[in-house]
mmCIF file of C-alpha atoms in Angstrom:
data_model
loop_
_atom_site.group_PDB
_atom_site.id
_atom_site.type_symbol
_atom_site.label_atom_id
_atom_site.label_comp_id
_atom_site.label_asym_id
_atom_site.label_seq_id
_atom_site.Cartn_x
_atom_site.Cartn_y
_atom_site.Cartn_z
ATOM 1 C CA UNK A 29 116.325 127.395 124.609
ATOM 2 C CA UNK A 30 118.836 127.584 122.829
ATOM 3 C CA UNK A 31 120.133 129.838 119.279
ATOM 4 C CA UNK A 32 119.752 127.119 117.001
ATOM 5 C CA UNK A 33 116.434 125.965 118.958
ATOM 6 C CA UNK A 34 114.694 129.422 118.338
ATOM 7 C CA UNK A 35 115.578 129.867 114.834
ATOM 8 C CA UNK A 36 114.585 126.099 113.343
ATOM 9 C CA UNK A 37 111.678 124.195 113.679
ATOM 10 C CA UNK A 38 111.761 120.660 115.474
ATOM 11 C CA UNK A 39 110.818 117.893 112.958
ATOM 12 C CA UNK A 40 107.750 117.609 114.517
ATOM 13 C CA UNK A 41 106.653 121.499 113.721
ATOM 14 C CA UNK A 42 107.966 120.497 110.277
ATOM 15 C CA UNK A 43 105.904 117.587 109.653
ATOM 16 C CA UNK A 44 102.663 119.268 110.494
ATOM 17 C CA UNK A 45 103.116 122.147 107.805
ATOM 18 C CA UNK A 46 104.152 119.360 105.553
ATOM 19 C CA UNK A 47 100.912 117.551 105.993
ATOM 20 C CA UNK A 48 99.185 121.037 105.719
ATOM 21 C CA UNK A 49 100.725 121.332 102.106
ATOM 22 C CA UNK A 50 99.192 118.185 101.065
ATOM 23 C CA UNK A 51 95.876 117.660 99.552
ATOM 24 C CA UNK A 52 93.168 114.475 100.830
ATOM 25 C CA UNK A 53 90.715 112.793 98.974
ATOM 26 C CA UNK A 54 87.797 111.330 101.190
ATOM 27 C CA UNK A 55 86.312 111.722 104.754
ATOM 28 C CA UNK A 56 88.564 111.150 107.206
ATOM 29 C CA UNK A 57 92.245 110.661 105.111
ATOM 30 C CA UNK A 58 93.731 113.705 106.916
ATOM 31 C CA UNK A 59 92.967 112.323 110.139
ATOM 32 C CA UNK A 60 94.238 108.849 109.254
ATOM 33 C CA UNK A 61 97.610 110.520 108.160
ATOM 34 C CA UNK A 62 98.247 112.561 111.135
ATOM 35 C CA UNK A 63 97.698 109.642 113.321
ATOM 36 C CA UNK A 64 99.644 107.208 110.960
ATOM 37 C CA UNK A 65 101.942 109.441 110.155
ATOM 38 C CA UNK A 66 102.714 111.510 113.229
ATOM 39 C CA UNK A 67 101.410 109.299 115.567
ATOM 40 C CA UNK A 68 99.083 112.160 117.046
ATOM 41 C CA UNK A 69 95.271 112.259 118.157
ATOM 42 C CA UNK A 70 93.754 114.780 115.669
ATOM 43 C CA UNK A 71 92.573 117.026 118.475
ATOM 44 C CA UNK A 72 96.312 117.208 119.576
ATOM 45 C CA UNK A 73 97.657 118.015 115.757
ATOM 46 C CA UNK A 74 95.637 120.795 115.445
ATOM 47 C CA UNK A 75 96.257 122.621 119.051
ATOM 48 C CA UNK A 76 100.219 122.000 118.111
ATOM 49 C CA UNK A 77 99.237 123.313 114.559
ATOM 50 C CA UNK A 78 97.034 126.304 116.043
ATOM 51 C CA UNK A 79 100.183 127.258 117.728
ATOM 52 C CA UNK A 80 102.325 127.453 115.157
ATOM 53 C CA UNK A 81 100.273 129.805 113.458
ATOM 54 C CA UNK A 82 101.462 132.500 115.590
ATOM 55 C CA UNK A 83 104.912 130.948 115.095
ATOM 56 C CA UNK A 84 107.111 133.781 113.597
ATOM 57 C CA UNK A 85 109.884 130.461 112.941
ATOM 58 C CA UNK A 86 107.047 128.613 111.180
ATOM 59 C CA UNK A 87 106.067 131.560 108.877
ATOM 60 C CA UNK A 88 110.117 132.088 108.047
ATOM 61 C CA UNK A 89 109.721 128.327 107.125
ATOM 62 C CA UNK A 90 106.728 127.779 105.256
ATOM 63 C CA UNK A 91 104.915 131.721 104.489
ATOM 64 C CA UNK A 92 102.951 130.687 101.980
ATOM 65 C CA UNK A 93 101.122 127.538 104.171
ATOM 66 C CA UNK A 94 101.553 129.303 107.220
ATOM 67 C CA UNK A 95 99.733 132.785 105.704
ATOM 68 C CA UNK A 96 97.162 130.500 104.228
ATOM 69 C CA UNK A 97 96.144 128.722 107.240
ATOM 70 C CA UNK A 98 96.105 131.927 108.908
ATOM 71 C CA UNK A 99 93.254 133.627 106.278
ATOM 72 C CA UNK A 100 91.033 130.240 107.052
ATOM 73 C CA UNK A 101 91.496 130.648 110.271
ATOM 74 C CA UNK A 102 90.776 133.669 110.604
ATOM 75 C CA UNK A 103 87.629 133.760 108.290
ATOM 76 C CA UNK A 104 86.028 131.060 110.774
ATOM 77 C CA UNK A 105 86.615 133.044 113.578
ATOM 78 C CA UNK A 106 84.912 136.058 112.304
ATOM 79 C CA UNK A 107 81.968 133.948 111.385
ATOM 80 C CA UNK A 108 81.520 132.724 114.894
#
């Protein structure tokens, strides 16, 4: 990879922490989006979304989202 690879997010990484940001009304309207929108199955989105979680060039990008997603995430996991 190169420079410019490692220190921007593809549009794709992009996308997904813009859909994060957003807010849905109703059952199943996040999961419409991210297959209208992305074109992804919603298992996919959030593998590629778990992943950038740990994403140092996602955090640069979006902390606030990013740190957010990671306290949820990490409150589920403890209550496993």
């Amino acid at each position: 990879m190169d420079q410019e690879g490692e220190r921007q997010l593809g549009r794709r990484e992009r996308d997904i922490l813009a859909l994060e940001r957003r807010g849905f009304s109703g059952p199943g309207a996040k999961e419409r989006a991210i297959r209208e929108e992305l074109g992804l199955a919603p298992v996919r989105y959030f593998q590629l979304l778990n992943a950038l979680l740990d994403d140092e060039r996602a955090l640069a990008h979006d902390p606030v989202t990013v740190n957010r997603l990671r306290r949820v995430r990490d409150a589920r996991r403890e209550e496993r």
